[in-house]
Amino acid sequence: MRTQVGIVGAGPAGLLLSQLLHLQGIETVILERRSREYVEGRIRAGVLEQGTVDLLEEAQVGARMRRLGLVHEGIEISFRGERHRIDFRALTGKTVTVYGQTEITRDLIAARLGAGGKIVFEAEDVSVHDFDRDRPKIRFRKDGRARELVCDFIGGCDGFHGVCRGSVPQDALTVHERTYPFAWLGILSQTPPVSDELIYCHHERGFALFSMRSPGLSRLYIQCAPDESLDQWPDARIWDELRARLGGDAAAALQSGPSLEKSVTPMRSFVAEPMRFGRLFLAGDAAHIVPPTGAKGLNLAVADVRVLARALAEFYASGRSDLIEAYSDTCVRRVWKAQRFSWWMTSMLHRFPGRNPFEDQLQLAELDYVTGSKAASTALAENYVGLPLQ
Ligand SMILES: Cc1cc2nc3c(=O)[nH]c(=O)nc-3n(C[C@H](O)[C@H](O)[C@H](O)COP(=O)(O)OP(=O)(O)OC[C@H]3O[C@@H](n4cnc5c(N)ncnc54)[C@H](O)[C@@H]3O)c2cc1C
């Protein structure tokens, strides 16, 4: 098999890269380890920056998002039992859109397959080779048969646990990592959200987030221990905990229902750089992970792909390789800004086990300042709606 750009992974990064390149007349093949049903059913991110929305429109996959996405003009932050609104539109002129990653994935798969694009689902034993030479190769097994895909470039879009990053010689890679002493227990429930906007709750029992995917579907999270067992969390206990952390009239108004999905997500900050090795490009979670407090993971993956698609399109159109050479530096600067914001939101809102009362007071003072000062609220808002794309 032969293609121009071989892509490993059919998450948002790989699918969007394939779609953007297709619109430039560049051929791709995507190799995905999981089945289509599994990929389309995976519940993950849901808050899109304006730049992400614009790029999905540019990629011609915006129709359902336009119809079903919920435009949010702000968020609320709750602490000391009171809620404070950060008004994104007033502070920055911009908004965010709530539209599930699951829906984006479905839209992109439908667009690629509808245009005759090639996605090999359930590709086993994928491995990448010769990306330090002119003709990289991707080897894999499908239906028990060994196959080889020869290409000009490889998009390593295979997420944090993929094979691409691990195929780079370890001395060529610098890894920065921080793990947090807590995780998020998340549930998805067919219940109306308690508020029209997301509520981020700082509470002495731990952080909670009240979020949604649609007017009838709530996505809720509570801070828990990283090794928490789901067996200890029947639905009723989760709802009780959510009510306790939300407090006030809203707690009484919170409608509970059975969980459709329940999972524990560890919290980690991770950056591997550079993001290019010869003809292999890492994009999205394959290169970096952020704690979800800043809602940046999916948005960062999209931003990488935007830079990469433009660099490859320029190469095929004119033979120029300067954008390819700049790919890693261009992405990494923005990645670190999103890392900083995600770390800051996480540090400000969570309860750190074993932390002393002085630090707890500093945390509350920071929340007071952020919600009380226009300058500080603007700093939060402009990061949340998304810093300018390159
Ligand atoms: C449980 C969870 C909850 C999250 N919640 C949020 C949130 O609320 N907000 C937010 O902004 N972000 C969230 N994120 C992060 C966000 O979902 C990711 O940043 C986003 O999915 C990154 O997209 P990606 O395409 O880079 O990687 P992925 O979505 O991970 O896609 C990688 C793809 O590669 C495939 N793959 C992996 N290994 C191989 C292989 N060896 N061969 C072939 N294919 C392979 C995988 O099956 C997958 O389909 C969450 C992540 C997780 C795991």
Short mmCIF file of C-alpha atoms and ligand atoms in Angstrom, two decimals:
data_model
loop_
_atom_site.label_atom_id
_atom_site.label_comp_id
_atom_site.label_asym_id
_atom_site.label_seq_id
_atom_site.Cartn_x
_atom_site.Cartn_y
_atom_site.Cartn_z
CA MET A 1 0.00 0.00 0.00
CA ARG A 2 1.11 3.54 -0.72
CA THR A 3 -0.22 6.92 0.42
CA GLN A 4 1.09 10.46 0.90
CA VAL A 5 0.48 10.81 4.67
CA GLY A 6 0.04 7.73 6.86
CA ILE A 7 -1.78 8.54 10.08
CA VAL A 8 -1.74 6.43 13.24
CA GLY A 9 -4.89 6.93 15.36
CA ALA A 10 -8.49 7.90 14.56
CA GLY A 11 -9.03 10.23 17.51
CA PRO A 12 -9.86 13.88 16.86
CA ALA A 13 -6.24 14.68 15.88
CA GLY A 14 -5.84 11.92 13.27
CA LEU A 15 -9.31 12.32 11.79
CA LEU A 16 -9.09 16.10 11.51
CA LEU A 17 -5.62 15.91 9.98
CA SER A 18 -6.93 13.49 7.38
CA GLN A 19 -9.92 15.73 6.61
CA LEU A 20 -7.88 18.96 6.31
CA LEU A 21 -5.33 17.25 4.05
CA HIS A 22 -8.11 15.75 1.92
CA LEU A 23 -9.48 19.27 1.34
CA GLN A 24 -6.02 20.20 0.02
CA GLY A 25 -6.01 17.20 -2.34
CA ILE A 26 -3.55 15.21 -0.20
CA GLU A 27 -4.18 11.49 0.23
CA THR A 28 -4.07 9.82 3.64
CA VAL A 29 -4.68 6.42 5.22
CA ILE A 30 -5.60 6.21 8.93
CA LEU A 31 -4.70 3.11 10.94
CA GLU A 32 -6.76 2.73 14.12
CA ARG A 33 -6.34 0.01 16.71
CA ARG A 34 -9.98 0.03 17.90
CA SER A 35 -13.29 -0.63 16.16
CA ARG A 36 -15.41 2.19 14.70
CA GLU A 37 -18.08 1.60 17.38
CA TYR A 38 -15.53 1.88 20.17
CA VAL A 39 -14.01 5.08 18.79
CA GLU A 40 -17.42 6.67 18.23
CA GLY A 41 -18.63 5.74 21.72
CA ARG A 42 -15.68 7.06 23.73
CA ILE A 43 -16.84 9.80 26.15
CA ARG A 44 -14.23 12.50 26.64
CA ALA A 45 -13.91 16.25 26.17
CA GLY A 46 -16.70 18.69 25.43
CA VAL A 47 -15.65 22.36 25.58
CA LEU A 48 -14.48 23.88 22.30
CA GLU A 49 -12.54 27.11 21.98
CA GLN A 50 -13.66 29.53 19.27
CA GLY A 51 -10.57 28.63 17.20
CA THR A 52 -11.53 24.94 17.35
CA VAL A 53 -15.09 25.73 16.22
CA ASP A 54 -13.73 27.86 13.34
CA LEU A 55 -11.36 25.11 12.23
CA LEU A 56 -14.11 22.46 12.27
CA GLU A 57 -16.17 24.81 10.08
CA GLU A 58 -13.20 25.28 7.75
CA ALA A 59 -12.88 21.48 7.63
CA GLN A 60 -16.52 21.33 6.44
CA VAL A 61 -17.69 19.28 9.43
CA GLY A 62 -19.50 22.07 11.30
CA ALA A 63 -23.14 21.46 10.32
CA ARG A 64 -24.24 19.33 13.30
CA MET A 65 -22.09 21.35 15.70
CA ARG A 66 -23.83 24.54 14.52
CA ARG A 67 -27.21 22.91 15.15
CA LEU A 68 -26.54 21.04 18.40
CA GLY A 69 -23.59 22.86 20.02
CA LEU A 70 -24.36 25.07 23.02
CA VAL A 71 -22.68 28.48 22.92
CA HIS A 72 -21.54 29.49 26.42
CA GLU A 73 -20.71 33.09 27.22
CA GLY A 74 -19.14 32.38 30.61
CA ILE A 75 -18.58 30.01 33.52
CA GLU A 76 -19.31 30.15 37.22
CA ILE A 77 -16.83 29.56 40.02
CA SER A 78 -18.19 28.57 43.42
CA PHE A 79 -16.19 28.94 46.64
CA ARG A 80 -17.00 29.73 50.29
CA GLY A 81 -20.55 28.70 49.34
CA GLU A 82 -21.03 31.56 46.82
CA ARG A 83 -21.11 31.51 43.01
CA HIS A 84 -19.26 34.10 40.91
CA ARG A 85 -19.65 34.47 37.15
CA ILE A 86 -16.78 35.04 34.72
CA ASP A 87 -18.35 36.69 31.66
CA PHE A 88 -16.23 35.65 28.67
CA ARG A 89 -18.13 37.67 26.13
CA ALA A 90 -17.93 40.90 28.13
CA LEU A 91 -14.26 40.39 29.01
CA THR A 92 -12.91 39.06 25.69
CA GLY A 93 -15.68 39.34 23.07
CA LYS A 94 -15.39 35.55 22.63
CA THR A 95 -17.34 32.46 23.69
CA VAL A 96 -16.85 28.67 23.91
CA THR A 97 -19.08 25.93 22.50
CA VAL A 98 -20.14 22.79 24.34
CA TYR A 99 -20.21 19.93 21.83
CA GLY A 100 -19.02 16.44 22.76
CA GLN A 101 -15.79 14.97 21.43
CA THR A 102 -17.89 11.89 20.63
CA GLU A 103 -19.97 14.00 18.21
CA ILE A 104 -16.89 15.56 16.59
CA THR A 105 -15.46 12.07 16.08
CA ARG A 106 -18.71 10.88 14.48
CA ASP A 107 -18.86 13.93 12.20
CA LEU A 108 -15.27 13.44 11.07
CA ILE A 109 -15.58 9.69 10.47
CA ALA A 110 -18.76 10.25 8.44
CA ALA A 111 -17.04 12.99 6.39
CA ARG A 112 -13.93 10.90 5.70
CA LEU A 113 -15.77 7.71 4.79
CA GLY A 114 -18.37 9.71 2.81
CA ALA A 115 -15.60 11.17 0.65
CA GLY A 116 -14.05 7.73 0.07
CA GLY A 117 -11.32 8.27 2.68
CA LYS A 118 -9.50 5.22 3.99
CA ILE A 119 -9.67 4.36 7.69
CA VAL A 120 -8.46 0.92 8.69
CA PHE A 121 -10.20 0.10 11.99
CA GLU A 122 -8.93 -2.76 14.17
CA ALA A 123 -5.42 -2.50 12.74
CA GLU A 124 -3.22 -4.62 15.02
CA ASP A 125 0.48 -4.39 15.94
CA VAL A 126 0.98 -1.00 14.28
CA SER A 127 4.64 0.04 14.11
CA VAL A 128 6.43 2.97 12.43
CA HIS A 129 9.76 2.69 10.56
CA ASP A 130 12.33 4.66 8.56
CA PHE A 131 10.93 8.08 9.45
CA ASP A 132 14.49 9.40 9.43
CA ARG A 133 14.59 8.65 5.68
CA ASP A 134 12.57 9.70 2.61
CA ARG A 135 10.11 6.79 2.55
CA PRO A 136 8.74 6.04 6.02
CA LYS A 137 6.69 2.90 6.51
CA ILE A 138 3.92 1.81 8.81
CA ARG A 139 3.56 -1.92 9.40
CA PHE A 140 0.42 -3.49 10.84
CA ARG A 141 -1.76 -6.59 10.81
CA LYS A 142 -5.31 -6.67 9.54
CA ASP A 143 -7.49 -9.77 9.61
CA GLY A 144 -4.42 -11.78 10.55
CA ARG A 145 -2.35 -10.62 7.54
CA ALA A 146 0.82 -8.52 7.78
CA ARG A 147 0.60 -5.27 5.75
CA GLU A 148 2.92 -2.36 4.99
CA LEU A 149 1.95 1.22 4.19
CA VAL A 150 4.65 3.28 2.47
CA CYS A 151 4.21 7.03 2.76
CA ASP A 152 5.94 10.42 2.54
CA PHE A 153 5.13 11.45 6.11
CA ILE A 154 3.66 9.88 9.27
CA GLY A 155 1.16 11.64 11.53
CA GLY A 156 1.63 10.21 15.04
CA CYS A 157 -1.89 10.92 16.34
CA ASP A 158 -2.19 7.83 18.51
CA GLY A 159 -2.77 9.43 21.89
CA PHE A 160 -0.82 9.16 25.12
CA HIS A 161 -0.58 5.34 25.08
CA GLY A 162 0.21 5.05 21.36
CA VAL A 163 3.29 3.62 19.65
CA CYS A 164 4.67 6.63 17.78
CA ARG A 165 6.25 8.57 20.66
CA GLY A 166 7.84 5.37 21.98
CA SER A 167 9.41 4.68 18.54
CA VAL A 168 11.54 7.81 18.71
CA PRO A 169 15.07 7.21 20.05
CA GLN A 170 14.76 8.11 23.73
CA ASP A 171 17.84 10.38 23.70
CA ALA A 172 16.12 12.53 21.05
CA LEU A 173 13.17 13.25 23.32
CA THR A 174 12.84 15.50 26.38
CA VAL A 175 9.93 14.64 28.64
CA HIS A 176 8.43 16.98 31.26
CA GLU A 177 5.87 15.46 33.60
CA ARG A 178 3.85 16.16 36.71
CA THR A 179 1.26 13.88 38.29
CA TYR A 180 -1.31 15.22 40.73
CA PRO A 181 -2.33 13.53 44.01
CA PHE A 182 -5.98 13.26 42.90
CA ALA A 183 -8.21 12.19 40.00
CA TRP A 184 -11.69 13.00 38.63
CA LEU A 185 -14.57 10.60 39.00
CA GLY A 186 -16.89 11.48 36.11
CA ILE A 187 -20.44 10.44 35.33
CA LEU A 188 -22.66 11.02 32.34
CA SER A 189 -26.36 11.17 33.16
CA GLN A 190 -29.56 11.70 31.18
CA THR A 191 -30.61 14.57 33.45
CA PRO A 192 -30.95 18.32 32.75
CA PRO A 193 -27.89 20.35 33.80
CA VAL A 194 -28.33 22.25 37.06
CA SER A 195 -27.25 25.48 35.33
CA ASP A 196 -26.98 26.78 31.74
CA GLU A 197 -23.24 27.26 32.24
CA LEU A 198 -20.44 25.15 33.71
CA ILE A 199 -19.96 25.51 37.48
CA TYR A 200 -16.44 24.95 38.86
CA CYS A 201 -16.70 24.28 42.62
CA HIS A 202 -13.92 24.75 45.13
CA HIS A 203 -14.99 22.95 48.32
CA GLU A 204 -13.38 21.61 51.47
CA ARG A 205 -14.61 18.11 50.49
CA GLY A 206 -12.79 18.51 47.16
CA PHE A 207 -13.37 19.98 43.71
CA ALA A 208 -16.53 19.35 41.66
CA LEU A 209 -17.50 20.33 38.12
CA PHE A 210 -21.07 20.62 36.85
CA SER A 211 -20.97 20.39 33.10
CA MET A 212 -23.15 19.12 30.25
CA ARG A 213 -23.15 17.70 26.74
CA SER A 214 -26.68 18.82 25.76
CA PRO A 215 -29.82 20.29 27.42
CA GLY A 216 -30.79 16.76 28.55
CA LEU A 217 -27.37 15.28 29.28
CA SER A 218 -25.21 16.21 32.28
CA ARG A 219 -21.49 15.50 32.66
CA LEU A 220 -20.42 15.75 36.28
CA TYR A 221 -17.13 15.26 38.05
CA ILE A 222 -15.88 15.03 41.63
CA GLN A 223 -12.30 15.07 42.83
CA CYS A 224 -11.33 11.66 44.22
CA ALA A 225 -8.21 9.68 45.10
CA PRO A 226 -6.13 8.52 42.08
CA ASP A 227 -6.60 4.85 43.07
CA GLU A 228 -10.33 5.20 43.79
CA SER A 229 -12.33 2.07 43.02
CA LEU A 230 -15.63 2.61 41.20
CA ASP A 231 -17.12 -0.21 43.32
CA GLN A 232 -17.11 2.21 46.25
CA TRP A 233 -19.14 4.76 44.30
CA PRO A 234 -22.72 3.68 43.66
CA ASP A 235 -24.66 6.40 41.83
CA ALA A 236 -26.50 7.55 44.97
CA ARG A 237 -23.21 8.27 46.77
CA ILE A 238 -21.95 10.33 43.79
CA TRP A 239 -25.11 12.44 43.71
CA ASP A 240 -24.91 13.03 47.49
CA GLU A 241 -21.32 14.16 47.10
CA LEU A 242 -22.16 16.44 44.17
CA ARG A 243 -24.92 18.06 46.24
CA ALA A 244 -22.64 18.54 49.23
CA ARG A 245 -19.96 20.25 47.10
CA LEU A 246 -22.44 22.43 45.16
CA GLY A 247 -24.40 23.61 48.21
CA GLY A 248 -27.16 26.23 48.42
CA ASP A 249 -30.42 26.22 46.46
CA ALA A 250 -28.72 24.65 43.45
CA ALA A 251 -27.97 21.49 45.44
CA ALA A 252 -31.68 21.04 46.15
CA ALA A 253 -32.46 21.67 42.46
CA LEU A 254 -29.90 19.13 41.18
CA GLN A 255 -31.82 16.32 39.47
CA SER A 256 -30.26 12.89 39.80
CA GLY A 257 -30.61 9.86 37.57
CA PRO A 258 -28.75 6.68 36.67
CA SER A 259 -25.22 7.09 35.29
CA LEU A 260 -24.78 6.11 31.62
CA GLU A 261 -21.01 6.10 32.01
CA LYS A 262 -18.72 6.28 35.00
CA SER A 263 -14.93 6.53 35.00
CA VAL A 264 -11.91 7.73 36.96
CA THR A 265 -9.47 9.99 35.07
CA PRO A 266 -5.98 10.50 36.53
CA MET A 267 -4.62 14.03 36.47
CA ARG A 268 -1.32 14.55 34.70
CA SER A 269 0.67 17.28 32.97
CA PHE A 270 3.01 15.90 30.31
CA VAL A 271 5.00 17.35 27.41
CA ALA A 272 7.37 15.46 25.11
CA GLU A 273 9.47 17.60 22.81
CA PRO A 274 10.38 18.07 20.04
CA MET A 275 7.18 17.04 18.27
CA ARG A 276 8.90 16.17 14.96
CA PHE A 277 11.55 13.56 14.19
CA GLY A 278 12.43 13.58 10.51
CA ARG A 279 9.20 12.65 8.76
CA LEU A 280 7.29 11.61 11.89
CA PHE A 281 5.08 14.27 13.51
CA LEU A 282 3.51 13.83 16.94
CA ALA A 283 0.19 15.65 17.39
CA GLY A 284 -2.34 15.87 20.23
CA ASP A 285 -2.16 13.57 23.25
CA ALA A 286 0.71 11.62 21.64
CA ALA A 287 2.89 14.63 22.53
CA HIS A 288 1.18 16.25 25.51
CA ILE A 289 -1.44 15.75 28.23
CA VAL A 290 -3.06 18.41 30.38
CA PRO A 291 -5.25 17.99 33.46
CA PRO A 292 -8.83 18.56 32.24
CA THR A 293 -9.56 21.54 34.56
CA GLY A 294 -8.76 24.05 31.81
CA ALA A 295 -10.67 22.10 29.08
CA LYS A 296 -7.62 22.25 26.84
CA GLY A 297 -6.76 18.65 25.77
CA LEU A 298 -8.93 18.42 22.69
CA ASN A 299 -8.35 22.07 21.77
CA LEU A 300 -4.58 21.58 21.85
CA ALA A 301 -4.85 18.51 19.61
CA VAL A 302 -6.84 20.56 17.10
CA ALA A 303 -4.34 23.43 17.24
CA ASP A 304 -1.41 21.04 16.49
CA VAL A 305 -3.25 19.58 13.54
CA ARG A 306 -3.98 23.01 12.12
CA VAL A 307 -0.26 23.82 12.09
CA LEU A 308 0.66 20.41 10.68
CA ALA A 309 -1.95 20.41 7.91
CA ARG A 310 -0.77 23.85 6.76
CA ALA A 311 2.88 22.80 6.81
CA LEU A 312 2.21 19.65 4.76
CA ALA A 313 -0.08 21.48 2.32
CA GLU A 314 2.65 24.07 1.75
CA PHE A 315 5.20 21.33 1.15
CA TYR A 316 3.06 19.54 -1.44
CA ALA A 317 2.07 22.82 -3.14
CA SER A 318 5.50 24.48 -3.39
CA GLY A 319 8.15 22.08 -2.10
CA ARG A 320 8.86 24.50 0.78
CA SER A 321 9.80 22.72 4.00
CA ASP A 322 10.28 25.68 6.37
CA LEU A 323 6.83 25.24 7.94
CA ILE A 324 7.55 21.54 8.47
CA GLU A 325 10.84 22.44 10.14
CA ALA A 326 9.08 25.01 12.35
CA TYR A 327 6.22 22.61 13.29
CA SER A 328 7.53 21.57 16.69
CA ASP A 329 8.60 25.03 17.86
CA THR A 330 5.35 26.58 16.68
CA CYS A 331 3.23 24.04 18.57
CA VAL A 332 5.33 23.68 21.70
CA ARG A 333 5.14 27.38 22.63
CA ARG A 334 1.35 27.27 22.62
CA VAL A 335 1.34 23.87 24.37
CA TRP A 336 3.29 25.34 27.30
CA LYS A 337 0.86 28.24 27.63
CA ALA A 338 -2.04 25.77 27.80
CA GLN A 339 -0.02 23.67 30.28
CA ARG A 340 0.46 26.72 32.48
CA PHE A 341 -3.25 27.59 32.41
CA SER A 342 -4.35 23.99 33.08
CA TRP A 343 -1.90 23.65 35.96
CA TRP A 344 -3.03 27.01 37.41
CA MET A 345 -6.76 26.17 37.24
CA THR A 346 -6.03 22.76 38.77
CA SER A 347 -3.93 24.25 41.59
CA MET A 348 -6.49 26.95 42.36
CA LEU A 349 -9.55 24.69 42.51
CA HIS A 350 -8.51 21.35 44.03
CA ARG A 351 -7.94 20.26 47.58
CA PHE A 352 -4.34 19.06 47.93
CA PRO A 353 -4.03 16.26 50.50
CA GLY A 354 -1.66 17.18 53.31
CA ARG A 355 -1.44 20.85 52.40
CA ASN A 356 -1.11 23.29 55.30
CA PRO A 357 -3.75 25.90 56.28
CA PHE A 358 -1.57 28.78 55.06
CA GLU A 359 -1.67 27.38 51.51
CA ASP A 360 -5.42 26.80 51.78
CA GLN A 361 -5.88 30.49 52.64
CA LEU A 362 -3.71 31.52 49.69
CA GLN A 363 -5.94 29.42 47.43
CA LEU A 364 -9.06 31.22 48.70
CA ALA A 365 -7.34 34.59 48.33
CA GLU A 366 -6.52 33.71 44.72
CA LEU A 367 -10.16 32.80 44.04
CA ASP A 368 -11.25 36.09 45.65
CA TYR A 369 -8.81 37.99 43.45
CA VAL A 370 -9.68 36.17 40.22
CA THR A 371 -13.40 36.69 40.65
CA GLY A 372 -13.10 40.22 42.08
CA SER A 373 -10.58 41.86 39.75
CA LYS A 374 -11.42 42.65 36.14
CA ALA A 375 -7.77 42.23 35.15
CA ALA A 376 -7.55 38.79 36.78
CA SER A 377 -10.94 37.64 35.42
CA THR A 378 -9.84 38.73 31.95
CA ALA A 379 -6.65 36.67 32.25
CA LEU A 380 -8.73 33.59 33.09
CA ALA A 381 -11.27 34.33 30.35
CA GLU A 382 -8.78 34.89 27.54
CA ASN A 383 -7.03 31.61 28.31
CA TYR A 384 -10.30 29.68 28.66
CA VAL A 385 -11.74 30.88 25.32
CA GLY A 386 -8.36 30.10 23.75
CA LEU A 387 -5.18 32.06 23.11
CA PRO A 388 -4.66 33.08 19.49
CA LEU A 389 -3.75 30.27 17.10
CA GLN A 390 -0.46 30.63 15.26
C1 LIG B 1 -11.17 9.81 30.16
C2 LIG B 1 -10.76 11.12 29.51
C3 LIG B 1 -11.52 12.29 29.73
C4 LIG B 1 -11.15 13.50 29.15
N1 LIG B 1 -11.89 14.63 29.39
C5 LIG B 1 -11.54 15.80 28.80
C6 LIG B 1 -12.26 16.99 29.01
O1 LIG B 1 -13.25 16.99 29.74
N2 LIG B 1 -11.85 18.13 28.37
C7 LIG B 1 -10.75 18.14 27.53
O2 LIG B 1 -10.41 19.17 26.91
N3 LIG B 1 -10.04 17.04 27.33
C8 LIG B 1 -10.41 15.87 27.94
N4 LIG B 1 -9.69 14.77 27.71
C9 LIG B 1 -8.58 14.90 26.80
C10 LIG B 1 -9.05 14.80 25.35
O3 LIG B 1 -10.06 13.85 25.23
C11 LIG B 1 -7.83 14.46 24.51
O4 LIG B 1 -6.92 15.54 24.64
C12 LIG B 1 -8.14 14.19 23.05
O5 LIG B 1 -8.83 12.98 22.92
C13 LIG B 1 -6.85 14.15 22.23
O6 LIG B 1 -7.12 13.69 20.95
P1 LIG B 1 -6.04 12.80 20.17
O7 LIG B 1 -6.63 12.53 18.85
O8 LIG B 1 -4.72 13.45 20.27
O9 LIG B 1 -5.90 11.46 21.03
P2 LIG B 1 -6.95 10.30 21.29
O10 LIG B 1 -8.33 10.85 21.37
O11 LIG B 1 -6.43 9.54 22.46
O12 LIG B 1 -6.87 9.40 19.99
C14 LIG B 1 -5.81 8.52 19.74
C15 LIG B 1 -6.30 7.38 18.88
O13 LIG B 1 -5.21 6.53 18.57
C16 LIG B 1 -5.60 5.19 18.74
N5 LIG B 1 -4.39 4.39 19.01
C17 LIG B 1 -3.69 4.34 20.16
N6 LIG B 1 -2.67 3.49 20.04
C18 LIG B 1 -2.72 3.00 18.78
C19 LIG B 1 -1.93 2.07 18.07
N7 LIG B 1 -0.88 1.47 18.65
N8 LIG B 1 -2.25 1.80 16.80
C20 LIG B 1 -3.32 2.41 16.20
N9 LIG B 1 -4.12 3.28 16.85
C21 LIG B 1 -3.82 3.58 18.12
C22 LIG B 1 -6.58 5.23 19.88
O14 LIG B 1 -7.44 4.09 19.89
C23 LIG B 1 -7.33 6.52 19.58
O15 LIG B 1 -8.44 6.30 18.74
C24 LIG B 1 -10.02 13.55 28.30
C25 LIG B 1 -9.26 12.40 28.08
C26 LIG B 1 -9.60 11.19 28.68
C27 LIG B 1 -8.75 9.97 28.44
#
